[in-house]
Amino acid sequence: MKIMNCPLNGPRNISEFVWGGEVKPMPDETKLSDREWAEYVFLENNTAGVVREWWCHVPTSYWFIAERNTITDEIVKTYPASEVFKSRVDFAGAKP
Amino acid sequence: MTAEMNWGGTNRLPNRGALIDRSRPVTFSFEGSLVEGFEGDTIASALCANGQWMISRSFKYHRPRGVLTMIGQDANTLVQIGDEPNCLADKRRIAPGLVVEGQNYFGSFDSDAGRFVEWVSKFLPVGFYYKTFHEKRSSWRFWEPIVRAMAGLGKIDPHAHHGYFDKQYLFADVAVIGGGPAGLAAAAEAAKAGGEVLLIDENPKLGGCLNYARFDESGEAACKADGELLNAVKAAGNIRVMSDAVVTGLFADNWIPVVRGNRFYKLRAKAIVVATGSIEQPAVFRNNDLPGIMLGSAAQRLIHLYGVRPGKRAVILTANDDGYAQAIDLLKIGSAVATVVDLRADPPQTALSKAVARAGITVHAGSAIAEAYHHGNKEHVVGVAVAPVAGEGQLSDPTASYECDLVLMSVGYSPAAHLLLQAGAKFAYSTASHMFEPREIPAGLYAAGSVAGQFNLDQVAAGGRRAGWAAARHAGGTVGAEPAEVSDPGAAQQTHPWPIFPHAKGGEFVDFDEDLKYDDLINGIADGFDNVELLKRYSTVGMGPSQGKHSAVAAVRIVARETGRDLAALTVTTQRPPYTPEKFGHLAGRIFDPERRTAMHHRHLELGAQMMPAGIWWRPAYYGPKAEREKAIREEVNAVRNDVALIDVSTLGGLDVRGPDAAEFLNRMYTFTYAKLAVGKSRYVLMTDQAGVITDDGVACRFSEEHFYVTATTSGVDAVYRSMLQWNAQWRLDVDVANVTAAYAGVNIAGPKSRQVLQRLCQDIDLSAEAFPYLGVREGTVAGIPARLLRVGFVGELGYEIHVPYGYGEALWDAVVEAGQPEGIRPFGVEAQRVLRLEKGHIIVSQDTDGLTNAWEADMPWALAKTKPFFVGGRSTQIMAKMPLLRKLVGFTLDDPALPCPEECHLVIKGGEIVGRVTSAVNSPSLGKVVGMAYVHPADAAPDSKIQIKIDGGRMIEGRVVKLPFYDPEGKRQEM
Amino acid sequence: MLPAFLPTGLLKYGFLKKYPAFRYIPKATELKQHYDVVIIGGGGHALATAYYLARNHGITNVCILERGYLAGGNTARNTAIIRSNYLTPEGVKFYEESLRLYRDLSQDLDFNILYSERGHFTLAHTDAAMRTSRWRAEVNKHLGVNSELIYPDEIARLCPSLNMSDDVRYPILGALYHPPGSIARHDAVAWGYAARAAQMGVEIHQQTPVTGLIIQNGKVKGVETPRGAIGAGQVLQAVAGMTSVVAKMAGFKLPIRTIPLQACVSVPLKPFLDQIIVSGSLHVYVSQSSRGELVMGGSTDPYGLYSTRSTLDFKEGLLGHMLELLPMLGEVKILRQWAGMADMTPDFSPIMGLTPVENYYIDSGWGTWGFKATPVCGKTMAYTIANNAPHELIKPFSYERFLTYSQVGEKGAASVGH
Amino acid sequence: MALPKVFAHNQLRRSPIYRETQKAGAFPEVVNGGAVPMHYGSVESDTLVGARMGIADLSVLPHTGFKGAGTIEWLQGQGLSIGPDSNMAFRQEGGELAARLAPSEIFLIDSLAATGALIQKLNGAWGWGTEKPRKLIGYPMPRQDSHAWFMVTGSAAPEMFAKICGVDLRPHKFKLGQIAQTSLAKMSGIVIRGDLGQVPAYHLLADIASAEYLWGAVLDAMGEFNGRPVGLAALRQLAEG
């Protein structure tokens, strides 16, 4: 059983977590063609190597980010999502 | 001999047997006859003590098999014990009344009809089943049952039920696996750093080989080392010893399963010392599988651990000093040693070999056993032929033959490296020691003792100390100076490079489990399977119950030679967990399967509800006996339509969405718009994923500017909650989302008379249609309980959903039931609710939608906001709008009253093609006709279009598309 | 009648002095400068494609490049279940053709793949599972595939070993019964294809990884290997478990996540379970092999990984559920566990055919359902390569379907690894 | 033999496992509008058992929670002392525990005296502000009803937990007041170490809808230590030492 070091709860068995897949920041949909949008929705890098991923600690429903090597399964580091998503996101037309 | 001596078998030795307690006789049965042994005996030792040498029948040829290792590393002693098949007789200790039976025989154990297979064995070459039986399709149909019937070993008891197994987590700073000299030294040294040390050993007594092996003529060396090492372990206060405990694997981040009794431990250690020792390897010669032929270490175990005489007259085949030690062991118990056959051309003169010479025992140097002899039934070895070694694997004609009832094989070892290999360690074959040796070991893992190629006792102890020291340091302990290394001249003399001697008449077993002979491997290679892994799959070498512990190395050697490849470049086949077989029961343990019950759960049971699972919740399907299902559902529906009834809706998901951005957040998560939803009002919510697929629905209730209470489907809410949190981790809106599903119990009181019932319980809310209209939401008290009230229309009648804190749920239920007596209120279940909502044309996500349904197919464009800049799945939904619609969800009815109601998932057919399916259908009690929803071809989606439905028996019936809802289209009743 | 069945093929082994070896897998030769078709990957699909290229289309200047040993990837690691009871018409037609080819494959290849009809039961423990089972049964029947939704009494009659009691957490409400469901010796399928393809001139090179692709203005020209570059007219990638990595060399991404799928076997037992039992709700499936081993598996691992390491929690979860279905197995023992790498697609259907690169073809997205498709993949991919146009049966499985929102939803029929 | 005078089903607020404790022979008293088992026949024997291996149902005792931006500041403003570390529980003057589940989330459980004073005060004090823009003070959480509350006591408790929980809860590894939000018998739960005098003891807070399941799983795990349910009175005795 792997150990995942949760930024909130510390090292835990990885069975306490769910995998959220690769961090794939959403592009500005107003600037994409239909096909480009479909590519964003469906295509995966599926990288063999170190990947930045979403993980959620189930007992606390806490989402964070882990950098994991998908060949060795080594978890390189983990940190709060706020270190990547630093500021409020608004969409054109939406009032803040 | 005294009476006590006589007990426990005629082969029982006086004054020996470290593991048995002669004061405690034990009687058990084997194949129906009673056997006497002592407490501490294994089944095998007790049987040997009583002269029962054949313990099992081999897998393919049903040859008699006996003790090989006496430590459970082989499959020669597999027996059946009650409902436990494939039990290792040389590991399992006897108990009073234990009923032991042989396995894998036809007719009787002693004269097994299955032996015929060997008579025709020359017609059954390696992989024969690939080469024939397929002349016609029917050929294999004929032969397969015959082949299949021969398969397998132990039997299943179809009526058995698994016993009580459980699990426990363990934690340690340093775990030491193996309680032999290396493990003892490692534990003692690691303990000095003060951390928690866990010493795990598979035997009942610590000490490993020190309990049976001989390192000098007098045998004192072992005793001395044993004493010192054990004392050091006992002296340390921080070493926990687990005996009789088997480590079956080594998984990521030092995660270790340990089996002891009926408990399965899972150990997490900061550092691990693997001191699992090595596995003595058999020699390959004709009839090397006969009972009475065993590993030298097996004989020593019988003598010293169990006080059992392995034989009266022995021939010892050796290639190292251990064979001479075994000769001395045999002499000391008064057995004769006919000869020592040494594979080495000129064995080094050692203290032990000199002692053997002094005893006047002939030594055949540079010789091997050409074949072993037996009587007709093959039940025991009776003699051997000895021949000089002429070259690698080649023998000259035999020069001598000896009668004997015991043959010991002591020709070398292979590291018990399974755990290290599982953990990713790299081993390579050393042409110096002729063994695989560790080259690369992952951080936090340390190897000591013979698994690491250390054999000399001083070197083993030093290796243990060094590994224990390194482990303690890795675990963060404060350690002193690194213990010194001791070099070992001996290791190179332990293992012979080629103890394999094919015979013209065959019968030289390389793999005992699978009855594979030398030629089978040679021929497999000749067939083109010249890679170790391919040969394993083609010949099945190493695939038996002992997973190649005695055949893998021989197989690699043979492949290397046959293909002219360098042994050092080859590895044994992948070592997969478990190291020794684990019971299903161990792995299952206590089966933890959490379930959720609503506050009213027991009330439903008291009312005779049939419960059904909904996610991990239990919900009442309907109330009444199974036999009266239809009647019960119909009556429950009628109660809602005509009077009043209540349903437990506690399992409905509930989310509190609060904060300045609450409305904006819902706008992004759902397809509708919520910014302008008035306080005190509710609105439908529909959720789609990034691909525009419908994933959930519910209602959003606005209790204040900044507070929405959003419902979600029972099985969907956890995913909805999780995705909300994940999205807002990216958006950073000023909103807080809380999953309060379990915190609120919910009751929906529905029916034309629901208002008058509720009025009796609710004073502080004006329930009148004007003050509290349809789709309104209020907060107040019901029966003195703080409550959230929702006027929702899922079932299409006047109704109130009452949400109260869980702790009050049962009291609320009791109060409503009580208050509704005058109206004859009754409970209704999920089945009736499904009928009611279908009559109203409401979809159930995941029943009326599937993994690909989008809002256009579900015909819900009305739920899509036109003006919002964004919602999850919005762009994909727009893209799909431009594409041809392939199916559409519609309501339908059957005009011909004689037609049966279609089942859910009956197909909708157009021009012979499948265009859709019925998602819901019911013979509506309220409308007196069949109504349903189905996916149809878009061309047939308009009201009054005809559709063809294929029902049971392939019959086609005609349905007519009708506008939804079926019941009360104007919605007057729910808005009363 | 009986003589017809006598395994006369075995007589020679008994009577000949010297073992009459037949080299099924040819010795490796030198690589040529150029092949008409280079196939990346030496698993069942690749070997089958080579076989049908040679047999059906006369294309024999073909070279198979396997980075490890022959059929040592998922072909060696799957649990050998064959069935066609899928959910979508596209899927059902495709797998039914595979089943048809499998039935005669031993004769076709003159190599016994130990094909054995056992009957396949997909147990339903919930309403939703019952609906999906009926849906599959109805689609199957409409397309002439033998499937039926059956109820507990009949299940009990057909598989007496199952625990049918009502007082368990997930009582069995019904099952999708698919009599043609079969098992076969997975390795033998690959070996048989290899042997016959080789006899027709196909070259098989083991221990030869492809390290790069030679692509000129959108057209594949060859591949690079540690043994040198090779020219190729056409190139097929059939590398389950490494699909995205190889596709990346060709310069395109796929809707695939690579996730381990684990399995295990028990110590051999006397035959007692003749059927293939699958439970989606309990995430388990089990059948008993011709060796007497129980072959068991479940759903894919909880997260993506390019590794075939085993985990303990897989076994713990699997056997907990196994004992709910077959409570008499508590004392039975696990012998060996292993893992393969499954290329999971969003709709649980494969991705086959042409790619954005000219003359470069893909056979991928085989998730947990690759073995059962081996013959039909070989046949249709061979056709696709020979005609540079997708075979009718695989048109629905094109890479393009995702970019045009026209997926083929098989999740309901394929979500448990079987 | 005396019989109980108070019955859980006569109260508005009911513990999710009141049937279980009733079967076990609980003698309840009314606390916080519900019935809490005070003892199971004899406080003395409960106390002896509790020192070795016991479990108590405190679900009806007052507990609540607050979360969201501004929570900690607001609670501190209300006089609570809350330390900087998440996953630590901070003892208040009245013996209540403020369990900091996350930087801006508090789960508040009452003391064994169960006066409910602090919790009533806070529940009363919280309200949406009228100022614009509204000052962020976090949001109340319905913890009283989202979570069942058990207390597991006794010298064998750590080893019992090792049978259902993968986190090392042994006293020398899991300090007083430390919190583990983790998986117990395959369900999510919160464990807070809160010894009773010298006796190791742990608060166990978990999904109220799975309370009967968890109660059963813990009793099963307690079996080998001869554990059984004990009443609130015994906990108070042990706390006094």
GROMACS .gro file of C-alpha atoms in nm, chain B residues 10 86 120 145 156 464 519 535 542 569 607 627 746 764 769 785 821 836 859:
model
   19
  106THR     CA    1   0.888  -4.666   1.556
  182ASN     CA    2  -0.379  -2.823  -0.037
  216VAL     CA    3   0.139  -4.350  -2.139
  241PRO     CA    4  -1.386  -3.320  -2.000
  252ILE     CA    5  -1.389  -2.817  -0.220
  560GLY     CA    6   2.287  -0.940   1.039
  615ASP     CA    7   1.356  -3.377  -2.154
  631LEU     CA    8   0.943  -2.193  -2.149
  638GLY     CA    9   0.760  -2.324  -1.189
  665ALA     CA   10   2.272  -1.220  -1.812
  703LEU     CA   11  -4.439  -0.168   0.903
  723ALA     CA   12  -4.630  -1.206  -0.266
  842GLY     CA   13  -3.677   1.388   0.517
  860ASP     CA   14  -4.568   2.880   1.261
  865ALA     CA   15  -5.173   2.799  -0.130
  881ILE     CA   16  -3.912   2.012   1.547
  917GLN     CA   17  -5.480   0.887   1.128
  932LEU     CA   18  -4.620   0.841  -0.954
  955ASP     CA   19  -3.558   1.659  -2.450
   0.00000   0.00000   0.00000
